[in-house]
Short mmCIF file of C-alpha atoms in Angstrom, two decimals:
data_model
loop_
_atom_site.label_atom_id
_atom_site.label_comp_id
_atom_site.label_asym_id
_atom_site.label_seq_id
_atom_site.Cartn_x
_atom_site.Cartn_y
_atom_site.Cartn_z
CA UNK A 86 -145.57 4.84 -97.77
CA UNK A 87 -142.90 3.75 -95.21
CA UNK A 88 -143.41 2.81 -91.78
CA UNK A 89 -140.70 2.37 -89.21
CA UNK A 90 -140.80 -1.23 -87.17
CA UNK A 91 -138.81 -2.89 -84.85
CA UNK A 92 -136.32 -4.95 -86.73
CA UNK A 93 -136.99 -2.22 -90.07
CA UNK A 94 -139.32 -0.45 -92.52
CA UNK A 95 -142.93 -1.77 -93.46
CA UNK A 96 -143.85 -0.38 -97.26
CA UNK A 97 -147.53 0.23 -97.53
CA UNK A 98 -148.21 0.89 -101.48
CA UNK A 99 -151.55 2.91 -103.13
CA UNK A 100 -151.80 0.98 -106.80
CA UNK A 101 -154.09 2.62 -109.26
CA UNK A 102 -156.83 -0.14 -110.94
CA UNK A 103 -155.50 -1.22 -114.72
CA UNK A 104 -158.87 -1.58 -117.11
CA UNK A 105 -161.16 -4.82 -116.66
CA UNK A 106 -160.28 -7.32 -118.17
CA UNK A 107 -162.38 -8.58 -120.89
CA UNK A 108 -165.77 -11.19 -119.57
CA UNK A 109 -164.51 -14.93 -119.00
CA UNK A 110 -167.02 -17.73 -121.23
CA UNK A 111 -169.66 -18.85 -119.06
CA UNK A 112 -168.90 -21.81 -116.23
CA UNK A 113 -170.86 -24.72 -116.60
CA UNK A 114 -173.73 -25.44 -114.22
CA UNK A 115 -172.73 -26.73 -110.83
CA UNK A 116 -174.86 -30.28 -109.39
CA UNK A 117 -178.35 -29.27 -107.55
CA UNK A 118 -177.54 -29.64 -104.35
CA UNK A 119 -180.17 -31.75 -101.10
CA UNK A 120 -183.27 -30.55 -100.64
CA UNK A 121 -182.40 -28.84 -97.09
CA UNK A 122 -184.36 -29.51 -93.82
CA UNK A 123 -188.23 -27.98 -93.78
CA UNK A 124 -188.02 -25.09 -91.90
CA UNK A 125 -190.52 -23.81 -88.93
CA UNK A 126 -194.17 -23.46 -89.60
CA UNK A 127 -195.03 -19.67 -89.02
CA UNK A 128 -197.46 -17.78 -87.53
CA UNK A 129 -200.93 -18.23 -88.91
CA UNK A 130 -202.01 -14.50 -90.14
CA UNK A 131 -205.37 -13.12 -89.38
CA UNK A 132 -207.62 -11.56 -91.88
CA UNK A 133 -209.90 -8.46 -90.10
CA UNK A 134 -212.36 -6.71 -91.84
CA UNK A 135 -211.89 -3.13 -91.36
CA UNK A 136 -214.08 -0.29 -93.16
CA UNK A 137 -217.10 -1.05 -95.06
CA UNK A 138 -218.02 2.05 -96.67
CA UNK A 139 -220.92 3.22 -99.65
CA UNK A 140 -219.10 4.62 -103.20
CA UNK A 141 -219.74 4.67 -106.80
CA UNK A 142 -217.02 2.08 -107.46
CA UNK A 143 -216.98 -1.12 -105.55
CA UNK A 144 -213.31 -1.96 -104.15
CA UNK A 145 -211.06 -3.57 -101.52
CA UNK A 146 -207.84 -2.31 -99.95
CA UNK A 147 -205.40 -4.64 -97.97
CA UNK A 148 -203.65 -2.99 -94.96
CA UNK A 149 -200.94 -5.05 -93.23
CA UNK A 150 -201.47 -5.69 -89.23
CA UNK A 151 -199.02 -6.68 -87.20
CA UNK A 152 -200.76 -10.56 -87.31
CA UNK A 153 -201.91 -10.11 -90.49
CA UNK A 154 -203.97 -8.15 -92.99
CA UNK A 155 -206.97 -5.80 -92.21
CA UNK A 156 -209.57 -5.33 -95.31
CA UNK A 157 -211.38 -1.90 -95.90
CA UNK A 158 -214.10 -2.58 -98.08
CA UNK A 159 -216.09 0.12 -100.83
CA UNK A 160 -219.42 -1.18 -101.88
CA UNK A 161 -221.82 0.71 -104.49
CA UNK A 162 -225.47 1.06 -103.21
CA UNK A 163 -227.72 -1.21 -104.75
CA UNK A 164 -231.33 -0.12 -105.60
CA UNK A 165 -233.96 0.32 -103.39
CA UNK A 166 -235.50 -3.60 -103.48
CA UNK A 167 -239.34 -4.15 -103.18
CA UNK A 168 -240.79 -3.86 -99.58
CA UNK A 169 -241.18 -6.91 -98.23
CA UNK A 170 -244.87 -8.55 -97.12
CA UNK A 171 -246.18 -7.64 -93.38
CA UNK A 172 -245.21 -9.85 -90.69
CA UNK A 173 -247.55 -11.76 -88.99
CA UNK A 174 -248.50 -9.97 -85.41
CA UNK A 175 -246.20 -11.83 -82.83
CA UNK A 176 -247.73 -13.49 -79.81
CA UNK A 177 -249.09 -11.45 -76.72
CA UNK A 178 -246.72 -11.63 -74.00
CA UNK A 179 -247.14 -12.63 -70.80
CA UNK A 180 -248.99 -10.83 -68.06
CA UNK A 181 -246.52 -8.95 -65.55
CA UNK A 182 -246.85 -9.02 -61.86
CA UNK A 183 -249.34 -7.02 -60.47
CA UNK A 184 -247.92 -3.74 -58.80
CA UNK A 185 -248.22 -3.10 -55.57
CA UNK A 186 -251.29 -1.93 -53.66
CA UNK A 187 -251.40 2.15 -53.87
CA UNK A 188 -252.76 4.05 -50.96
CA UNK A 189 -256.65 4.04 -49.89
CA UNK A 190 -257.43 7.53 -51.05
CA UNK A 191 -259.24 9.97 -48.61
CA UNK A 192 -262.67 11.78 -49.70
CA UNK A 193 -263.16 14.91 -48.20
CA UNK A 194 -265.99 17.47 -48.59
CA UNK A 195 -264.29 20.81 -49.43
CA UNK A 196 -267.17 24.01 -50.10
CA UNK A 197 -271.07 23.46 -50.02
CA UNK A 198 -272.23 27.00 -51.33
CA UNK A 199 -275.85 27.58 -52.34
CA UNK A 200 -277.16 28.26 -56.30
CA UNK A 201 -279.81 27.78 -58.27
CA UNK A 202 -278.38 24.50 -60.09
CA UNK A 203 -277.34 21.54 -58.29
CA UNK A 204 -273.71 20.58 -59.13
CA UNK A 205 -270.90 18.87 -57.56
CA UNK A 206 -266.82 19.38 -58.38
CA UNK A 207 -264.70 16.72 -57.51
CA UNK A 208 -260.72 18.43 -56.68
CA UNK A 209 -257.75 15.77 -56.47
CA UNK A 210 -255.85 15.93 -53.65
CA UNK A 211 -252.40 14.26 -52.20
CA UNK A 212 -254.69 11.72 -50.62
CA UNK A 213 -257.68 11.71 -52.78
CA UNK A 214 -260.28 13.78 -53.50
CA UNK A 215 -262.11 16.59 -52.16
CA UNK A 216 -265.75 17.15 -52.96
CA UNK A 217 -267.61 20.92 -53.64
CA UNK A 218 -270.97 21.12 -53.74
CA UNK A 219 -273.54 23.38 -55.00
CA UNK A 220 -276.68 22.96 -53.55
CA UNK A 221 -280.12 24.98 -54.61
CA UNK A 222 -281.75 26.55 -51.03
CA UNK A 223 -284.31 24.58 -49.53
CA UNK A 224 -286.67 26.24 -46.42
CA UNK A 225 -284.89 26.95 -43.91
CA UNK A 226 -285.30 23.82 -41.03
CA UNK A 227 -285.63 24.60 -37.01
CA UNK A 228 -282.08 24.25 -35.12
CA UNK A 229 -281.18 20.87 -33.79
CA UNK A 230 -280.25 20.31 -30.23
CA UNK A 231 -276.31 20.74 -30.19
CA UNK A 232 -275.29 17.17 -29.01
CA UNK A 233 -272.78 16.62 -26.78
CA UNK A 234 -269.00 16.06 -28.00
CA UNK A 235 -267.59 12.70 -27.93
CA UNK A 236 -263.91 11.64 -26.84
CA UNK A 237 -261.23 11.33 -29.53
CA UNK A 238 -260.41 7.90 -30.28
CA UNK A 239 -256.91 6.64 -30.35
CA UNK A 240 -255.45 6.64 -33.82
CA UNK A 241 -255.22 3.42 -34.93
CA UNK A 242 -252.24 1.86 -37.15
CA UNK A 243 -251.85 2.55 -40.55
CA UNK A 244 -253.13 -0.05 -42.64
CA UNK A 245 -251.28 -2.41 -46.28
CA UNK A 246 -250.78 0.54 -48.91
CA UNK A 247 -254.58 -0.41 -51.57
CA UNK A 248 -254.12 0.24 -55.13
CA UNK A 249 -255.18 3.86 -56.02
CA UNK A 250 -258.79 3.78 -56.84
CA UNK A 251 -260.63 6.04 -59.60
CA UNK A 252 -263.37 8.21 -58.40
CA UNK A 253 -265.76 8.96 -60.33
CA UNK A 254 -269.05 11.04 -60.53
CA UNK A 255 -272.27 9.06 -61.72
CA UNK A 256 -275.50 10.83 -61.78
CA UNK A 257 -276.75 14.09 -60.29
CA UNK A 258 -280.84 13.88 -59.20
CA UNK A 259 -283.05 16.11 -57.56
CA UNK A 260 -284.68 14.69 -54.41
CA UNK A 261 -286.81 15.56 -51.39
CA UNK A 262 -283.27 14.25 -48.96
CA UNK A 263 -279.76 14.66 -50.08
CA UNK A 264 -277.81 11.80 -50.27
CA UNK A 265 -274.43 10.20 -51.62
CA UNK A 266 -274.32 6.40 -52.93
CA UNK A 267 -270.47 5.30 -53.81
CA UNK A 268 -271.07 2.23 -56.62
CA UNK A 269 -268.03 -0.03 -56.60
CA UNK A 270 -266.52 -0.45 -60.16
CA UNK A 271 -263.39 -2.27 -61.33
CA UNK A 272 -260.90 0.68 -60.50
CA UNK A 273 -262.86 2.10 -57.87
CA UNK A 274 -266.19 3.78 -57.22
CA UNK A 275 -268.68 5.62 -59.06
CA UNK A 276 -270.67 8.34 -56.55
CA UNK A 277 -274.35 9.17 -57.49
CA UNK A 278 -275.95 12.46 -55.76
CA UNK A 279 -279.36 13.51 -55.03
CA UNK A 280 -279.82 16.89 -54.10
CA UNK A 281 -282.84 18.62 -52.77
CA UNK A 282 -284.49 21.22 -54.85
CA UNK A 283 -285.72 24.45 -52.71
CA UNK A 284 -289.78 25.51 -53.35
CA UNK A 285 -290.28 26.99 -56.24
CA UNK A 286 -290.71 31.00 -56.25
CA UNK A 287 -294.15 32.64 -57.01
CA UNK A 288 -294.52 33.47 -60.07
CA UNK A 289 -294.23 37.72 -61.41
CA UNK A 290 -296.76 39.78 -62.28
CA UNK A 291 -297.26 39.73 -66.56
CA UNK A 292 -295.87 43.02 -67.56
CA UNK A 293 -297.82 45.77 -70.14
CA UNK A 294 -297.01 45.54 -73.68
CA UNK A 295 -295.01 48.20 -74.44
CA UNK A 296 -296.24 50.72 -77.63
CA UNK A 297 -294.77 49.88 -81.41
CA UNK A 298 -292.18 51.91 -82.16
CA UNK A 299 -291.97 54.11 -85.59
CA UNK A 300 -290.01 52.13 -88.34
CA UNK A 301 -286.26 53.40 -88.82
CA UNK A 302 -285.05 54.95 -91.97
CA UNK A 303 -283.69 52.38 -94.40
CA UNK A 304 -279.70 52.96 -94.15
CA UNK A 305 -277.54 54.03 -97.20
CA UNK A 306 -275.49 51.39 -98.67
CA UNK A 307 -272.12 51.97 -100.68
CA UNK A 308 -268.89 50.00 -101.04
CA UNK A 309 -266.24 50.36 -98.78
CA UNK A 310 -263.84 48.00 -100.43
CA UNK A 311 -263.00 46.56 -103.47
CA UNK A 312 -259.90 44.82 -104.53
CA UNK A 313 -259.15 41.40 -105.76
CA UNK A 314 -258.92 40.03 -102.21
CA UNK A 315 -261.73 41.65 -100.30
CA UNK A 316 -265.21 43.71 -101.23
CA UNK A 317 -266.99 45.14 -97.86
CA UNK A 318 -270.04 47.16 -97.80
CA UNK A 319 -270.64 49.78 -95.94
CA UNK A 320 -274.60 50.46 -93.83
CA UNK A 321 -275.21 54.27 -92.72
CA UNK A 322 -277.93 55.41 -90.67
CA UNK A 323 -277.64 58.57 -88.57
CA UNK A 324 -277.25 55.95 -85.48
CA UNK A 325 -275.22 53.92 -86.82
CA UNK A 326 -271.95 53.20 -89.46
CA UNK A 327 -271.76 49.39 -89.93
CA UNK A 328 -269.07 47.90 -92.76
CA UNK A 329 -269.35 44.26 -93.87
CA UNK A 330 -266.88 41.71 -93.60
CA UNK A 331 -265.34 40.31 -96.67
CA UNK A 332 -267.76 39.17 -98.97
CA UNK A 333 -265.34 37.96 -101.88
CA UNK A 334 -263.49 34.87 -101.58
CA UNK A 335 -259.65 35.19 -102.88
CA UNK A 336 -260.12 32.89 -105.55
CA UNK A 337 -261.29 33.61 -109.03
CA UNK A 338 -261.51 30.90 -111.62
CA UNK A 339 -261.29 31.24 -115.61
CA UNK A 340 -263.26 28.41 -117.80
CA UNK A 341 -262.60 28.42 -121.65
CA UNK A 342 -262.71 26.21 -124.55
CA UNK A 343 -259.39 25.78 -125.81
CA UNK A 344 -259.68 22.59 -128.14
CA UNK A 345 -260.24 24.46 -131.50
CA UNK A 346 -257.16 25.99 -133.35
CA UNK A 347 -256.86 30.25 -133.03
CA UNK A 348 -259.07 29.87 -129.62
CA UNK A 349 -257.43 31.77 -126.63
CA UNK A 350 -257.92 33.18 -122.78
CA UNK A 351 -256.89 35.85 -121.25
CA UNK A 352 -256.63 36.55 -117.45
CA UNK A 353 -255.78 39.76 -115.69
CA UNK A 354 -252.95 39.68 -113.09
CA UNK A 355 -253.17 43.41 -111.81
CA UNK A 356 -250.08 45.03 -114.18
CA UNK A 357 -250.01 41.53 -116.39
CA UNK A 358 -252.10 39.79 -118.66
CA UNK A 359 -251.80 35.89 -118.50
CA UNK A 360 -252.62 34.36 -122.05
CA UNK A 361 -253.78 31.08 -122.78
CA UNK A 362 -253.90 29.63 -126.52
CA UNK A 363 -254.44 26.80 -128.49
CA UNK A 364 -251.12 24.77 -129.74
CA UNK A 365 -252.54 21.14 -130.64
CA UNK A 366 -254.69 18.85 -130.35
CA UNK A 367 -252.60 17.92 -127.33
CA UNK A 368 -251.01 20.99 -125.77
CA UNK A 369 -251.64 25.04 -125.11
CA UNK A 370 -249.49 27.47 -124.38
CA UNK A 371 -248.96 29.90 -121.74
CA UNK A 372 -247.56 33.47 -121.60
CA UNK A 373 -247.21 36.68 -120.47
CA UNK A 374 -247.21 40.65 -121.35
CA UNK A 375 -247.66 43.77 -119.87
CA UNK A 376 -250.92 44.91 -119.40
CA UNK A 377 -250.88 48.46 -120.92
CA UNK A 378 -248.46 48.37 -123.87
CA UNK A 379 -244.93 50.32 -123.92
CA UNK A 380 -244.92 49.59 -120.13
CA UNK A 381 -242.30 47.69 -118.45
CA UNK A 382 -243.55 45.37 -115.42
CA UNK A 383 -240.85 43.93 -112.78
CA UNK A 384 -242.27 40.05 -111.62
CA UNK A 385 -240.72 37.06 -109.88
CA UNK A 386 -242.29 34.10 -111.64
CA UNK A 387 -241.55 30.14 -110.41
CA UNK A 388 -243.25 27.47 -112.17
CA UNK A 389 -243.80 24.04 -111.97
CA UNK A 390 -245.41 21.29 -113.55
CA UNK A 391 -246.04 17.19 -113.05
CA UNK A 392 -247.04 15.28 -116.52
CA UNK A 393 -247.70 11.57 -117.15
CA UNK A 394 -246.24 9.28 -114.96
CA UNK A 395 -244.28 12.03 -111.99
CA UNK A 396 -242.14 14.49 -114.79
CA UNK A 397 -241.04 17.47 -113.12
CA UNK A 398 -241.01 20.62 -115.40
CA UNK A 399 -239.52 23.72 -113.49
CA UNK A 400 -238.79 27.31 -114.83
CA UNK A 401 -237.70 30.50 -112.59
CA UNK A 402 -237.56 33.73 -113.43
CA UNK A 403 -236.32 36.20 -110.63
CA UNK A 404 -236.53 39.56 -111.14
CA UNK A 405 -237.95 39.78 -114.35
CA UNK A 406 -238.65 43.17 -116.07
CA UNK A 407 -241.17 41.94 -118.97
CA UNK A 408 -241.57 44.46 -121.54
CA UNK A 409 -243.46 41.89 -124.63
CA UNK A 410 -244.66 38.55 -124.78
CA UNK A 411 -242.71 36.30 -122.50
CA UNK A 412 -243.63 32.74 -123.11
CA UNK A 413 -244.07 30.78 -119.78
CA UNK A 414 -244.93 26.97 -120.79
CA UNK A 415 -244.84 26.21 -124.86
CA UNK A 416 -246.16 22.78 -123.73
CA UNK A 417 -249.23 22.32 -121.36
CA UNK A 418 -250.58 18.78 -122.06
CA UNK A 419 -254.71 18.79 -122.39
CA UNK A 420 -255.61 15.65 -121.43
CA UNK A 421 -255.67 15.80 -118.13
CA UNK A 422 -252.13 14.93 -117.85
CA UNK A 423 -250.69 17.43 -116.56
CA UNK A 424 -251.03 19.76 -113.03
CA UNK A 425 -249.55 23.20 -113.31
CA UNK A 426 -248.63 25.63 -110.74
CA UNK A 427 -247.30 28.99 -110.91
CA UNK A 428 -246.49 31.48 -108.24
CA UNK A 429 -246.49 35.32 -109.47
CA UNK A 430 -244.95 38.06 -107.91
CA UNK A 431 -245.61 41.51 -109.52
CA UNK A 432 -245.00 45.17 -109.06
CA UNK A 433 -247.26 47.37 -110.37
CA UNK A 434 -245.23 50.06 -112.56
CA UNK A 435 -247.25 53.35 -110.97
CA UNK A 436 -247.24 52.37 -107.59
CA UNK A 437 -244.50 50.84 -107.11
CA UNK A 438 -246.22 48.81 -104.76
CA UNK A 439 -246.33 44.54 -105.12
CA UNK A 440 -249.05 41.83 -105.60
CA UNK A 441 -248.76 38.14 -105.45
CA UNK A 442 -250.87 35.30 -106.56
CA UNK A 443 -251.19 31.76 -107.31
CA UNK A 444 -252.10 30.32 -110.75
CA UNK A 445 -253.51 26.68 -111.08
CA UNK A 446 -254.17 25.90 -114.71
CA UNK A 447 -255.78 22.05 -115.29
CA UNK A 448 -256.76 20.98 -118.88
CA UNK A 449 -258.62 17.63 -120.19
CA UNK A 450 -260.36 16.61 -123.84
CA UNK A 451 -257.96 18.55 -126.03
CA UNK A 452 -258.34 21.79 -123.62
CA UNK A 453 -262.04 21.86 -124.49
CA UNK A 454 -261.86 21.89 -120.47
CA UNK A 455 -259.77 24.56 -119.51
CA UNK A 456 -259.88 26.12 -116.07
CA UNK A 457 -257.60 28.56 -114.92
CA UNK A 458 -257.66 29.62 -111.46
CA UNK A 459 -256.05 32.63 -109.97
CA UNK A 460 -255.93 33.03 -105.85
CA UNK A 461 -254.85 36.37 -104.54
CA UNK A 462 -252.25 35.67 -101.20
CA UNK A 463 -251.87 39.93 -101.11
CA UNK A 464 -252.18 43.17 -102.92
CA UNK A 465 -250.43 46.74 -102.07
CA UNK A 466 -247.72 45.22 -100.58
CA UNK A 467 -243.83 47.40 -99.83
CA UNK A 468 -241.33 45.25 -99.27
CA UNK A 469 -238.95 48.24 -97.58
#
């Protein structure tokens, strides 16, 4: 490209590269050259710790600060170690100041009414107390002279704030002259009555003895009630229609001898029929069925079960329809190793209508002590 000047033309020329040119042999190494001068000491960084937080996997992240670094921290829980020994009690502290002195409280007489047992009510006030008093009627006493009034005295300043005292009743005796006696004690004072007890009344005339009376017909019992839960009877006279209250407790307990082999139990759980049978020297087994073959029964079963040293055995069943056998525990230990709980929820099939119970079953020396016991919560029961 040409470009005008002064004096001429300057050429400016575009070249295209030519190929490279094939890699020279290696120079030899140039002479180390002095150590240079040491440079500044910098900043000293600072090391934070940031998170510390519980995971399965124990680790540490480095974030950078602008002094330094900042360490968040993931530490697996250790086990539980063992409680550690009681502390010895620590020394009693020292007594505080005392408080200050609380008002003198007033005692006031409030109501003195008349009855035939001598009583008094003490009624707190804002000041105090006030006092009511029940006092039995004595004879009636001739009228006093009414004495002449006296002037009002000036009222005189109010005196240092006393701590507030307890009041307290003591004892209450009859006496020919009533009286009050106020008994200092620590927090205050302790007020012992005697009260004058009127003359005593003369005494009725005895009245006749009135004529035997003819001896009722014996009432007609029948039973009012019975169902697993509750049995009333009822008492009928022509006067009267009296009905018991519940004379059967809602639990009913099964005993059997399970430690022979072919030896079984059966309990009846309104529509079901809860079977219990010999397995082995060591274990029976539980299960269930309808009660009246070819029926189908609708339950909600949960069971649950603790054996040797705390073993949890759980099994639900919600919204069963049993129609054979069901098998509810192949394994009950008989050695008194195992507690076993069931709670049984079941509609009866004509009806429509629900039941529920709990079943407890507890077996010891190779189920030769088998107890099974069955406590009805409610029976007849719609749920809509």
């Amino acid at each position: 490209m040409a470009n005008e000047t002064d004096t001429g033309i300057s050429l400016d020329f575009v070249l295209p590269a030519g190929p490279a040119g094939p890699q020279g042999a290696k120079g030899e190494a140039g002479e180390k050259g002095d150590t240079g001068p040491q440079g500044a000491t910098g900043a000293t960084p600072t090391v934070t710790v940031g998170t510390v937080t519980a995971g399965d996997t124990a680790g540490v992240l480095a974030n950078e600060t602008d002094t330094g670094i900042s360490l968040d921290f993931v530490l697996p829980a250790g086990p539980a170690g063992p409680q550690g020994a009681k502390g010895e009690a620590g020394e009693k502290g020292d007594t505080g100041p005392q408080g200050a002195t609380g008002a003198t409280p007033t005692v006031t007489v409030g109501t003195v009414t008349a009855g035939d047992t001598a009583g008094v009510l003490a009624n707190e006030t804002d000041t105090g107390i006030s006092l009511d008093f029940v006092l039995p009627a004595g004879p009636a006493g001739p009228q006093g002279v009414k004495g002449e009034a006296g002037e009002k005295g000036d009222t005189g300043p109010q005196g240092a704030t006393g701590a507030t005292p307890t009041v307290t009743v003591g004892t209450v005796t009859a006496g020919d002259t009533a009286g009050v006696l106020a008994n200092e004690t620590d927090t205050g004072i302790s007020l012992d009555f005697v009260l004058p007890a009127g003359p005593a009344g003369p005494q009725g005339a005895k009245g006749e003895a009135g004529e035997k009376g003819d001896t009722g017909p014996a009432p007609a019992i029948e039973i009012a009630e019975d169902t697993v839960t509750s049995y009333k009877l009822r008492f009928k006279t022509s006067a009267q229609d009296i009905v018991s209250p519940n004379l059967r407790g809602t639990s009913i307990t099964y005993n059997a001898d399970l430690s022979k082999a072919g030896s079984t139990t059966e309990v009846p759980l309104d529509a079901l029929t809860l079977s219990a049978e010999y397995v082995s020297a060591d274990a029976i087994r539980l299960s269930i069925r309808p009660k009246e073959t070819g029926t189908s029964v609708l339950a909600d079963i949960r069971r649950v079960s603790i054996y040797d040293g705390g073993v949890f055995d759980i099994q639900t069943n919600d919204n069963t329809t049993i129609t054979t056998r069901m098998v509810l525990d192949d394994t009950l230990f008989s050695h008194s190793r195992e507690m076993h709980w069931m709670n049984i929820r079941i509609q009866n099939p004509s009806t429509g209508l629900w039941s529920m119970c709990v079943v407890r079953t507890f077996c010891s020396l190779n189920g030769s002590r088998t107890s099974i016991c069955v406590d009805w919560l409610y029976t007849g029961v719609s749920f809509k």
